PDB file of C-alpha atoms in Angstrom:
ATOM      1  CA  MET A   5      98.715 193.734 150.414  1.00 60.00           C
ATOM      2  CA  ASN A   6      95.621 195.761 150.174  1.00 63.00           C
ATOM      3  CA  LYS A   7      95.859 195.794 146.295  1.00 63.00           C
ATOM      4  CA  VAL A   8      95.896 191.771 146.317  1.00 59.00           C
ATOM      5  CA  LEU A   9      92.931 191.605 148.786  1.00 60.00           C
ATOM      6  CA  TYR A  10      91.134 193.993 146.730  1.00 63.00           C
ATOM      7  CA  PHE A  11      92.165 192.176 143.291  1.00 59.00           C
ATOM      8  CA  LEU A  12      90.962 188.638 144.848  1.00 58.00           C
ATOM      9  CA  VAL A  13      87.568 190.277 145.936  1.00 61.00           C
ATOM     10  CA  LEU A  14      87.183 191.799 142.554  1.00 60.00           C
ATOM     11  CA  ILE A  15      87.954 188.219 140.791  1.00 66.00           C
ATOM     12  CA  LEU A  16      85.318 186.484 143.221  1.00 61.00           C
ATOM     13  CA  VAL A  17      82.447 188.983 142.526  1.00 59.00           C
ATOM     14  CA  ALA A  18      83.268 188.845 138.689  1.00 61.00           C
ATOM     15  CA  CYS A  19      83.149 185.042 138.512  1.00 58.00           C
ATOM     16  CA  ASP A  20      80.064 185.049 140.795  1.00 53.00           C
ATOM     17  CA  SER A  21      78.144 187.308 138.606  1.00 47.00           C
ATOM     18  CA  ASN A  22      78.866 185.465 135.583  1.00 46.00           C
ATOM     19  CA  LYS A  23      77.220 182.228 136.835  1.00 44.00           C
ATOM     20  CA  SER A  24      73.954 184.031 137.175  1.00 45.00           C
ATOM     21  CA  VAL A  25      74.128 185.292 133.645  1.00 44.00           C
ATOM     22  CA  THR A  26      74.944 182.013 131.940  1.00 45.00           C
ATOM     23  CA  GLU A  27      72.198 180.127 133.685  1.00 41.00           C
ATOM     24  CA  PRO A  28      69.220 179.368 131.382  1.00 39.00           C
ATOM     25  CA  LEU A  29      66.000 181.088 132.358  1.00 37.00           C
ATOM     26  CA  LYS A  30      63.811 178.224 131.188  1.00 35.00           C
ATOM     27  CA  LYS A  31      64.742 174.519 131.507  1.00 38.00           C
ATOM     28  CA  PRO A  32      64.939 172.555 128.176  1.00 43.00           C
ATOM     29  CA  PHE A  33      62.598 169.885 127.481  1.00 49.00           C
ATOM     30  CA  GLU A  34      64.279 166.790 128.908  1.00 58.00           C
ATOM     31  CA  LEU A  35      61.470 164.056 128.345  1.00 67.00           C
ATOM     32  CA  GLY A  36      61.833 163.765 124.511  1.00 82.00           C
ATOM     33  CA  ILE A  37      61.894 165.574 121.259  1.00 86.00           C
ATOM     34  CA  GLU A  38      60.019 168.943 120.513  1.00 91.00           C
ATOM     35  CA  LEU A  39      59.392 169.455 116.906  1.00 91.00           C
ATOM     36  CA  THR A  40      56.766 171.174 114.714  1.00 94.00           C
ATOM     37  CA  GLY A  41      55.674 168.455 112.244  1.00 94.00           C
ATOM     38  CA  LYS A  42      53.000 168.064 109.554  1.00 96.00           C
ATOM     39  CA  VAL A  43      50.148 165.529 110.141  1.00 97.00           C
ATOM     40  CA  THR A  44      50.052 163.319 107.001  1.00 96.00           C
ATOM     41  CA  LYS A  45      47.641 160.674 108.247  1.00 95.00           C
ATOM     42  CA  ILE A  46      45.032 160.010 111.136  1.00 96.00           C
ATOM     43  CA  ASP A  47      43.960 156.597 111.414  1.00 95.00           C
ATOM     44  CA  SER A  48      42.408 154.390 114.311  1.00 93.00           C
ATOM     45  CA  LEU A  49      42.814 150.943 115.712  1.00 93.00           C
ATOM     46  CA  GLU A  50      40.696 149.696 118.541  1.00 92.00           C
ATOM     47  CA  SER A  51      40.791 152.317 121.329  1.00 94.00           C
ATOM     48  CA  TYR A  52      43.738 154.252 119.757  1.00 95.00           C
ATOM     49  CA  TYR A  53      44.407 156.935 117.210  1.00 96.00           C
ATOM     50  CA  LEU A  54      47.440 156.594 114.816  1.00 95.00           C
ATOM     51  CA  ILE A  55      48.782 160.008 113.982  1.00 96.00           C
ATOM     52  CA  ASN A  56      51.608 159.900 111.299  1.00 95.00           C
ATOM     53  CA  VAL A  57      53.702 163.083 111.658  1.00 95.00           C
ATOM     54  CA  THR A  58      56.840 164.212 109.643  1.00 93.00           C
ATOM     55  CA  ASP A  59      59.251 166.993 109.629  1.00 89.00           C
ATOM     56  CA  GLU A  60      62.290 167.447 107.559  1.00 87.00           C
ATOM     57  CA  ASN A  61      64.247 164.892 109.807  1.00 84.00           C
ATOM     58  CA  ASN A  62      61.753 162.701 111.527  1.00 86.00           C
ATOM     59  CA  TRP A  63      59.000 160.429 110.822  1.00 91.00           C
ATOM     60  CA  PHE A  64      56.703 159.631 113.791  1.00 93.00           C
ATOM     61  CA  ARG A  65      53.545 157.420 114.174  1.00 94.00           C
ATOM     62  CA  ILE A  66      52.087 158.962 117.139  1.00 95.00           C
ATOM     63  CA  VAL A  67      49.966 156.583 119.331  1.00 96.00           C
ATOM     64  CA  SER A  68      47.058 158.406 121.223  1.00 95.00           C
ATOM     65  CA  LYS A  69      44.382 157.072 123.418  1.00 94.00           C
ATOM     66  CA  LYS A  70      40.965 157.818 122.301  1.00 93.00           C
ATOM     67  CA  SER A  71      39.099 160.246 124.521  1.00 87.00           C
ATOM     68  CA  SER A  72      35.574 161.664 124.866  1.00 83.00           C
ATOM     69  CA  SER A  73      37.005 164.832 126.571  1.00 82.00           C
ATOM     70  CA  LYS A  74      38.988 167.343 125.116  1.00 79.00           C
ATOM     71  CA  PRO A  75      41.287 169.907 126.803  1.00 82.00           C
ATOM     72  CA  TYR A  76      40.049 173.519 127.256  1.00 83.00           C
ATOM     73  CA  LYS A  77      40.883 175.596 124.093  1.00 86.00           C
ATOM     74  CA  GLY A  78      42.314 172.380 122.727  1.00 88.00           C
ATOM     75  CA  THR A  79      43.267 172.221 119.039  1.00 92.00           C
ATOM     76  CA  LYS A  80      41.692 169.379 117.166  1.00 93.00           C
ATOM     77  CA  LEU A  81      44.340 167.865 114.576  1.00 95.00           C
ATOM     78  CA  GLU A  82      43.606 167.787 110.830  1.00 95.00           C
ATOM     79  CA  ASN A  83      45.516 166.185 108.088  1.00 96.00           C
ATOM     80  CA  GLY A  84      47.878 168.400 106.279  1.00 95.00           C
ATOM     81  CA  ASN A  85      48.307 171.032 108.909  1.00 96.00           C
ATOM     82  CA  SER A  86      51.383 171.395 111.117  1.00 96.00           C
ATOM     83  CA  TYR A  87      51.475 171.250 114.664  1.00 95.00           C
ATOM     84  CA  PHE A  88      53.874 171.613 117.678  1.00 95.00           C
ATOM     85  CA  PHE A  89      54.281 168.244 119.519  1.00 94.00           C
ATOM     86  CA  LYS A  90      56.483 167.063 122.595  1.00 94.00           C
ATOM     87  CA  ILE A  91      57.231 163.619 121.680  1.00 93.00           C
ATOM     88  CA  LYS A  92      58.387 160.663 123.595  1.00 93.00           C
ATOM     89  CA  GLN A  93      60.100 158.091 121.074  1.00 91.00           C
ATOM     90  CA  ILE A  94      59.098 154.514 121.923  1.00 90.00           C
ATOM     91  CA  THR A  95      61.120 152.619 119.086  1.00 86.00           C
ATOM     92  CA  ASP A  96      64.219 153.275 117.364  1.00 80.00           C
ATOM     93  CA  ARG A  97      65.212 150.837 114.559  1.00 68.00           C
ATOM     94  CA  SER A  98      68.245 152.860 113.410  1.00 70.00           C
ATOM     95  CA  VAL A  99      70.364 151.408 116.444  1.00 63.00           C
ATOM     96  CA  ASN A 100      70.673 148.025 114.953  1.00 57.00           C
ATOM     97  CA  PRO A 101      73.715 148.518 112.557  1.00 50.00           C
ATOM     98  CA  ARG A 102      73.698 144.914 111.495  1.00 56.00           C
ATOM     99  CA  VAL A 103      70.383 145.106 109.613  1.00 54.00           C
ATOM    100  CA  GLY A 104      70.600 145.983 105.918  1.00 55.00           C
ATOM    101  CA  ASN A 105      67.703 148.455 105.640  1.00 57.00           C
ATOM    102  CA  TYR A 106      66.100 149.112 109.109  1.00 53.00           C
ATOM    103  CA  LEU A 107      63.174 150.970 107.399  1.00 51.00           C
ATOM    104  CA  ASP A 108      61.648 147.787 106.070  1.00 58.00           C
ATOM    105  CA  ILE A 109      61.496 145.965 109.627  1.00 68.00           C
ATOM    106  CA  ALA A 110      58.401 146.452 111.511  1.00 74.00           C
ATOM    107  CA  ALA A 111      58.722 147.303 115.250  1.00 80.00           C
ATOM    108  CA  CYS A 112      55.513 146.618 117.251  1.00 86.00           C
ATOM    109  CA  ARG A 113      54.655 147.529 120.852  1.00 90.00           C
ATOM    110  CA  TYR A 114      51.575 146.680 123.016  1.00 89.00           C
ATOM    111  CA  PHE A 115      49.310 149.390 124.306  1.00 91.00           C
ATOM    112  CA  GLU A 116      47.322 147.690 126.865  1.00 90.00           C
ATOM    113  CA  ASN A 117      45.987 144.806 124.822  1.00 89.00           C
ATOM    114  CA  THR A 118      46.410 146.493 121.360  1.00 89.00           C
ATOM    115  CA  GLU A 119      49.423 145.671 119.207  1.00 90.00           C
ATOM    116  CA  ILE A 120      50.526 148.645 117.249  1.00 90.00           C
ATOM    117  CA  CYS A 121      53.420 148.408 114.697  1.00 87.00           C
ATOM    118  CA  THR A 122      55.444 150.971 112.623  1.00 83.00           C
ATOM    119  CA  ASP A 123      55.100 151.882 108.894  1.00 76.00           C
ATOM    120  CA  SER A 124      58.190 151.870 106.837  1.00 75.00           C
ATOM    121  CA  GLY A 125      60.269 154.763 107.979  1.00 80.00           C
ATOM    122  CA  TYR A 126      58.041 155.770 110.685  1.00 88.00           C
ATOM    123  CA  GLU A 127      58.928 155.115 114.628  1.00 90.00           C
ATOM    124  CA  LEU A 128      56.348 154.594 117.246  1.00 93.00           C
ATOM    125  CA  ALA A 129      55.881 157.571 119.684  1.00 94.00           C
ATOM    126  CA  THR A 130      53.505 159.331 122.095  1.00 95.00           C
ATOM    127  CA  ALA A 131      52.963 162.917 122.670  1.00 95.00           C
ATOM    128  CA  TYR A 132      53.025 164.453 126.180  1.00 93.00           C
ATOM    129  CA  ASN A 133      50.825 167.409 124.929  1.00 94.00           C
ATOM    130  CA  LEU A 134      47.996 165.255 122.934  1.00 93.00           C
ATOM    131  CA  LEU A 135      44.857 164.135 124.451  1.00 93.00           C
ATOM    132  CA  GLY A 136      42.988 162.011 121.649  1.00 93.00           C
ATOM    133  CA  LEU A 137      42.903 164.145 118.692  1.00 94.00           C
ATOM    134  CA  TYR A 138      43.421 167.496 120.717  1.00 94.00           C
ATOM    135  CA  LEU A 139      46.490 169.165 121.375  1.00 94.00           C
ATOM    136  CA  LYS A 140      46.702 170.649 124.743  1.00 91.00           C
ATOM    137  CA  PRO A 141      47.190 174.410 124.891  1.00 86.00           C
ATOM    138  CA  GLU A 142      50.675 175.616 126.142  1.00 76.00           C
TER     139      GLU A 142
END
């Protein structure tokens, strides 16, 4: 009887210690996509910047409201350089399987009173870590 009780306690302690080891120390980014992408084009339309960003799998047109302020120690985006973005994807034209080539269909959204559309292959997005043309420091 003593051996059975000792065995059950040992199992409970072992199972409880496994739980704490497998729990992640840092929560994953749940609001969107994290990617390091290359800025291929920076444009503007009314009160918004349009920043085309690509990596090996994704093409995004990030919409960022123009701002006269910049984050403390923020990094200004420049064409041709790669940066780390936390992106919230707004359009997803690949979900409509009945369309022959979804890349040729423009998807437009309104930001306040400004209509912004996708380019061929790009999806509209915003970035949580972007203020105007400046990346917020981590």
